[in-house]
Amino acid sequence: MANLKITQIKGVVGAIQRQKDTLRTLGLRKIGQSVVREDTPEVKGMVRAVAHLVTVEEVD
């Protein structure tokens, strides 16, 4: 199964609480921080909810 590298590119000031919680669940706290997560439907849904705050790359 592939992995996704998720990088936070924008801050959470002005974001709604749900989006802040989603970023925290993904493991992101700071701008520029990256995490690698398994490519699952749950993770894709979380990324879609905060797509304007993160970038996503597929890694092996």
mmCIF file of N, CA, C and O in Angstrom, residues 4-54:
data_model
loop_
_atom_site.group_PDB
_atom_site.id
_atom_site.type_symbol
_atom_site.label_atom_id
_atom_site.label_comp_id
_atom_site.label_asym_id
_atom_site.label_seq_id
_atom_site.Cartn_x
_atom_site.Cartn_y
_atom_site.Cartn_z
ATOM 1 N N LEU A 4 1.280 8.489 1.926
ATOM 2 C CA LEU A 4 1.106 9.889 1.566
ATOM 3 C C LEU A 4 1.952 10.748 2.486
ATOM 4 O O LEU A 4 1.928 10.568 3.700
ATOM 5 N N LYS A 5 2.691 11.682 1.900
ATOM 6 C CA LYS A 5 3.433 12.660 2.691
ATOM 7 C C LYS A 5 2.591 13.925 2.705
ATOM 8 O O LYS A 5 2.348 14.539 1.671
ATOM 9 N N ILE A 6 2.140 14.312 3.890
ATOM 10 C CA ILE A 6 1.251 15.451 4.054
ATOM 11 C C ILE A 6 2.033 16.568 4.737
ATOM 12 O O ILE A 6 2.614 16.352 5.797
ATOM 13 N N THR A 7 2.055 17.745 4.119
ATOM 14 C CA THR A 7 2.803 18.885 4.641
ATOM 15 C C THR A 7 1.853 20.052 4.859
ATOM 16 O O THR A 7 1.085 20.411 3.962
ATOM 17 N N GLN A 8 1.910 20.644 6.048
ATOM 18 C CA GLN A 8 1.078 21.813 6.345
ATOM 19 C C GLN A 8 1.733 23.043 5.731
ATOM 20 O O GLN A 8 2.903 23.319 5.973
ATOM 21 N N ILE A 9 0.975 23.789 4.916
ATOM 22 C CA ILE A 9 1.530 24.955 4.231
ATOM 23 C C ILE A 9 0.931 26.266 4.710
ATOM 24 O O ILE A 9 1.449 27.331 4.398
ATOM 25 N N LYS A 10 -0.174 26.202 5.439
ATOM 26 C CA LYS A 10 -0.814 27.406 5.959
ATOM 27 C C LYS A 10 -1.151 27.201 7.425
ATOM 28 O O LYS A 10 -1.342 26.076 7.879
ATOM 29 N N GLY A 11 -1.268 28.307 8.139
ATOM 30 C CA GLY A 11 -1.606 28.262 9.555
ATOM 31 C C GLY A 11 -3.095 28.076 9.777
ATOM 32 O O GLY A 11 -3.905 28.156 8.859
ATOM 33 N N VAL A 12 -3.466 27.869 11.035
ATOM 34 C CA VAL A 12 -4.851 27.580 11.372
ATOM 35 C C VAL A 12 -5.602 28.798 11.918
ATOM 36 O O VAL A 12 -6.758 28.677 12.304
ATOM 37 N N VAL A 13 -4.963 29.958 11.935
ATOM 38 C CA VAL A 13 -5.653 31.159 12.389
ATOM 39 C C VAL A 13 -6.797 31.440 11.419
ATOM 40 O O VAL A 13 -6.603 31.533 10.220
ATOM 41 N N GLY A 14 -7.990 31.546 11.940
ATOM 42 C CA GLY A 14 -9.158 31.795 11.103
ATOM 43 C C GLY A 14 -9.858 30.531 10.636
ATOM 44 O O GLY A 14 -10.949 30.605 10.082
ATOM 45 N N ALA A 15 -9.245 29.369 10.845
ATOM 46 C CA ALA A 15 -9.873 28.109 10.461
ATOM 47 C C ALA A 15 -10.914 27.731 11.519
ATOM 48 O O ALA A 15 -10.809 28.113 12.680
ATOM 49 N N ILE A 16 -11.909 26.967 11.105
ATOM 50 C CA ILE A 16 -12.910 26.523 12.068
ATOM 51 C C ILE A 16 -12.321 25.409 12.933
ATOM 52 O O ILE A 16 -11.338 24.756 12.555
ATOM 53 N N GLN A 17 -12.921 25.184 14.087
ATOM 54 C CA GLN A 17 -12.386 24.228 15.056
ATOM 55 C C GLN A 17 -12.264 22.830 14.466
ATOM 56 O O GLN A 17 -11.318 22.107 14.757
ATOM 57 N N ARG A 18 -13.203 22.446 13.625
ATOM 58 C CA ARG A 18 -13.163 21.112 13.022
ATOM 59 C C ARG A 18 -11.901 20.907 12.183
ATOM 60 O O ARG A 18 -11.303 19.829 12.191
ATOM 61 N N GLN A 19 -11.502 21.935 11.464
ATOM 62 C CA GLN A 19 -10.298 21.845 10.641
ATOM 63 C C GLN A 19 -9.053 21.789 11.514
ATOM 64 O O GLN A 19 -8.115 21.043 11.210
ATOM 65 N N LYS A 20 -9.034 22.541 12.607
ATOM 66 C CA LYS A 20 -7.911 22.493 13.540
ATOM 67 C C LYS A 20 -7.782 21.095 14.134
ATOM 68 O O LYS A 20 -6.675 20.554 14.247
ATOM 69 N N ASP A 21 -8.909 20.504 14.500
ATOM 70 C CA ASP A 21 -8.908 19.153 15.068
ATOM 71 C C ASP A 21 -8.430 18.123 14.046
ATOM 72 O O ASP A 21 -7.713 17.185 14.380
ATOM 73 N N THR A 22 -8.813 18.304 12.795
ATOM 74 C CA THR A 22 -8.392 17.385 11.736
ATOM 75 C C THR A 22 -6.883 17.442 11.535
ATOM 76 O O THR A 22 -6.225 16.405 11.413
ATOM 77 N N LEU A 23 -6.314 18.643 11.527
ATOM 78 C CA LEU A 23 -4.859 18.769 11.396
ATOM 79 C C LEU A 23 -4.155 18.094 12.565
ATOM 80 O O LEU A 23 -3.146 17.413 12.384
ATOM 81 N N ARG A 24 -4.669 18.296 13.769
ATOM 82 C CA ARG A 24 -4.061 17.684 14.950
ATOM 83 C C ARG A 24 -4.143 16.152 14.863
ATOM 84 O O ARG A 24 -3.198 15.453 15.202
ATOM 85 N N THR A 25 -5.267 15.634 14.365
ATOM 86 C CA THR A 25 -5.432 14.191 14.209
ATOM 87 C C THR A 25 -4.443 13.624 13.192
ATOM 88 O O THR A 25 -3.927 12.515 13.367
ATOM 89 N N LEU A 26 -4.166 14.390 12.153
ATOM 90 C CA LEU A 26 -3.173 13.961 11.164
ATOM 91 C C LEU A 26 -1.756 14.026 11.735
ATOM 92 O O LEU A 26 -0.845 13.420 11.191
ATOM 93 N N GLY A 27 -1.566 14.776 12.809
ATOM 94 C CA GLY A 27 -0.251 14.889 13.435
ATOM 95 C C GLY A 27 0.488 16.150 13.054
ATOM 96 O O GLY A 27 1.697 16.239 13.244
ATOM 97 N N LEU A 28 -0.235 17.134 12.536
ATOM 98 C CA LEU A 28 0.388 18.387 12.102
ATOM 99 C C LEU A 28 0.126 19.476 13.122
ATOM 100 O O LEU A 28 -1.000 19.661 13.573
ATOM 101 N N ARG A 29 1.190 20.222 13.480
ATOM 102 C CA ARG A 29 1.062 21.291 14.458
ATOM 103 C C ARG A 29 1.632 22.611 13.962
ATOM 104 O O ARG A 29 1.207 23.662 14.395
ATOM 105 N N LYS A 30 2.629 22.570 13.080
ATOM 106 C CA LYS A 30 3.320 23.781 12.643
ATOM 107 C C LYS A 30 3.341 23.869 11.123
ATOM 108 O O LYS A 30 3.326 22.847 10.427
ATOM 109 N N ILE A 31 3.450 25.086 10.624
ATOM 110 C CA ILE A 31 3.610 25.296 9.191
ATOM 111 C C ILE A 31 4.955 24.703 8.777
ATOM 112 O O ILE A 31 5.962 24.906 9.443
ATOM 113 N N GLY A 32 4.962 23.945 7.690
ATOM 114 C CA GLY A 32 6.191 23.327 7.202
ATOM 115 C C GLY A 32 6.419 21.932 7.725
ATOM 116 O O GLY A 32 7.294 21.219 7.231
ATOM 117 N N GLN A 33 5.656 21.511 8.715
ATOM 118 C CA GLN A 33 5.814 20.170 9.277
ATOM 119 C C GLN A 33 5.202 19.145 8.327
ATOM 120 O O GLN A 33 4.160 19.387 7.716
ATOM 121 N N SER A 34 5.843 17.985 8.208
ATOM 122 C CA SER A 34 5.355 16.917 7.343
ATOM 123 C C SER A 34 5.180 15.636 8.132
ATOM 124 O O SER A 34 5.909 15.379 9.086
ATOM 125 N N VAL A 35 4.199 14.836 7.718
ATOM 126 C CA VAL A 35 3.983 13.513 8.286
ATOM 127 C C VAL A 35 3.742 12.545 7.138
ATOM 128 O O VAL A 35 3.314 12.940 6.058
ATOM 129 N N VAL A 36 4.029 11.277 7.369
ATOM 130 C CA VAL A 36 3.760 10.236 6.380
ATOM 131 C C VAL A 36 2.682 9.336 6.950
ATOM 132 O O VAL A 36 2.819 8.818 8.059
ATOM 133 N N ARG A 37 1.612 9.172 6.206
ATOM 134 C CA ARG A 37 0.484 8.353 6.629
ATOM 135 C C ARG A 37 0.156 7.346 5.531
ATOM 136 O O ARG A 37 0.396 7.594 4.354
ATOM 137 N N GLU A 38 -0.453 6.226 5.926
ATOM 138 C CA GLU A 38 -0.893 5.229 4.962
ATOM 139 C C GLU A 38 -2.022 5.797 4.117
ATOM 140 O O GLU A 38 -2.833 6.583 4.604
ATOM 141 N N ASP A 39 -2.077 5.389 2.873
ATOM 142 C CA ASP A 39 -3.099 5.867 1.945
ATOM 143 C C ASP A 39 -4.386 5.069 2.158
ATOM 144 O O ASP A 39 -4.616 4.051 1.520
ATOM 145 N N THR A 40 -5.225 5.545 3.077
ATOM 146 C CA THR A 40 -6.500 4.885 3.376
ATOM 147 C C THR A 40 -7.637 5.859 3.084
ATOM 148 O O THR A 40 -7.416 7.070 3.019
ATOM 149 N N PRO A 41 -8.847 5.358 2.934
ATOM 150 C CA PRO A 41 -9.982 6.261 2.704
ATOM 151 C C PRO A 41 -10.179 7.262 3.841
ATOM 152 O O PRO A 41 -10.579 8.406 3.598
ATOM 153 N N GLU A 42 -9.879 6.865 5.069
ATOM 154 C CA GLU A 42 -10.039 7.768 6.207
ATOM 155 C C GLU A 42 -9.068 8.945 6.110
ATOM 156 O O GLU A 42 -9.443 10.105 6.334
ATOM 157 N N VAL A 43 -7.821 8.655 5.788
ATOM 158 C CA VAL A 43 -6.807 9.706 5.669
ATOM 159 C C VAL A 43 -7.134 10.614 4.488
ATOM 160 O O VAL A 43 -7.018 11.833 4.583
ATOM 161 N N LYS A 44 -7.568 10.035 3.377
ATOM 162 C CA LYS A 44 -7.933 10.847 2.214
ATOM 163 C C LYS A 44 -9.081 11.790 2.539
ATOM 164 O O LYS A 44 -9.105 12.938 2.105
ATOM 165 N N GLY A 45 -10.038 11.341 3.336
ATOM 166 C CA GLY A 45 -11.149 12.191 3.748
ATOM 167 C C GLY A 45 -10.679 13.340 4.613
ATOM 168 O O GLY A 45 -11.140 14.475 4.458
ATOM 169 N N MET A 46 -9.750 13.070 5.540
ATOM 170 C CA MET A 46 -9.222 14.127 6.390
ATOM 171 C C MET A 46 -8.447 15.147 5.560
ATOM 172 O O MET A 46 -8.566 16.354 5.776
ATOM 173 N N VAL A 47 -7.664 14.657 4.597
ATOM 174 C CA VAL A 47 -6.893 15.556 3.733
ATOM 175 C C VAL A 47 -7.841 16.414 2.897
ATOM 176 O O VAL A 47 -7.615 17.608 2.729
ATOM 177 N N ARG A 48 -8.919 15.835 2.413
ATOM 178 C CA ARG A 48 -9.882 16.587 1.614
ATOM 179 C C ARG A 48 -10.520 17.707 2.439
ATOM 180 O O ARG A 48 -10.796 18.787 1.930
ATOM 181 N N ALA A 49 -10.722 17.459 3.738
ATOM 182 C CA ALA A 49 -11.348 18.461 4.605
ATOM 183 C C ALA A 49 -10.446 19.665 4.853
ATOM 184 O O ALA A 49 -10.940 20.757 5.131
ATOM 185 N N VAL A 50 -9.137 19.466 4.764
ATOM 186 C CA VAL A 50 -8.192 20.562 5.018
ATOM 187 C C VAL A 50 -7.271 20.780 3.813
ATOM 188 O O VAL A 50 -6.138 21.207 3.953
ATOM 189 N N ALA A 51 -7.781 20.509 2.627
ATOM 190 C CA ALA A 51 -6.971 20.570 1.404
ATOM 191 C C ALA A 51 -6.362 21.952 1.170
ATOM 192 O O ALA A 51 -5.284 22.070 0.583
ATOM 193 N N HIS A 52 -7.013 23.012 1.660
ATOM 194 C CA HIS A 52 -6.521 24.366 1.462
ATOM 195 C C HIS A 52 -5.379 24.699 2.435
ATOM 196 O O HIS A 52 -4.732 25.734 2.288
ATOM 197 N N LEU A 53 -5.111 23.824 3.392
ATOM 198 C CA LEU A 53 -4.057 24.054 4.386
ATOM 199 C C LEU A 53 -2.842 23.148 4.203
ATOM 200 O O LEU A 53 -1.826 23.350 4.855
ATOM 201 N N VAL A 54 -2.957 22.133 3.340
ATOM 202 C CA VAL A 54 -1.881 21.133 3.212
ATOM 203 C C VAL A 54 -1.579 20.844 1.745
ATOM 204 O O VAL A 54 -2.358 21.157 0.858
#
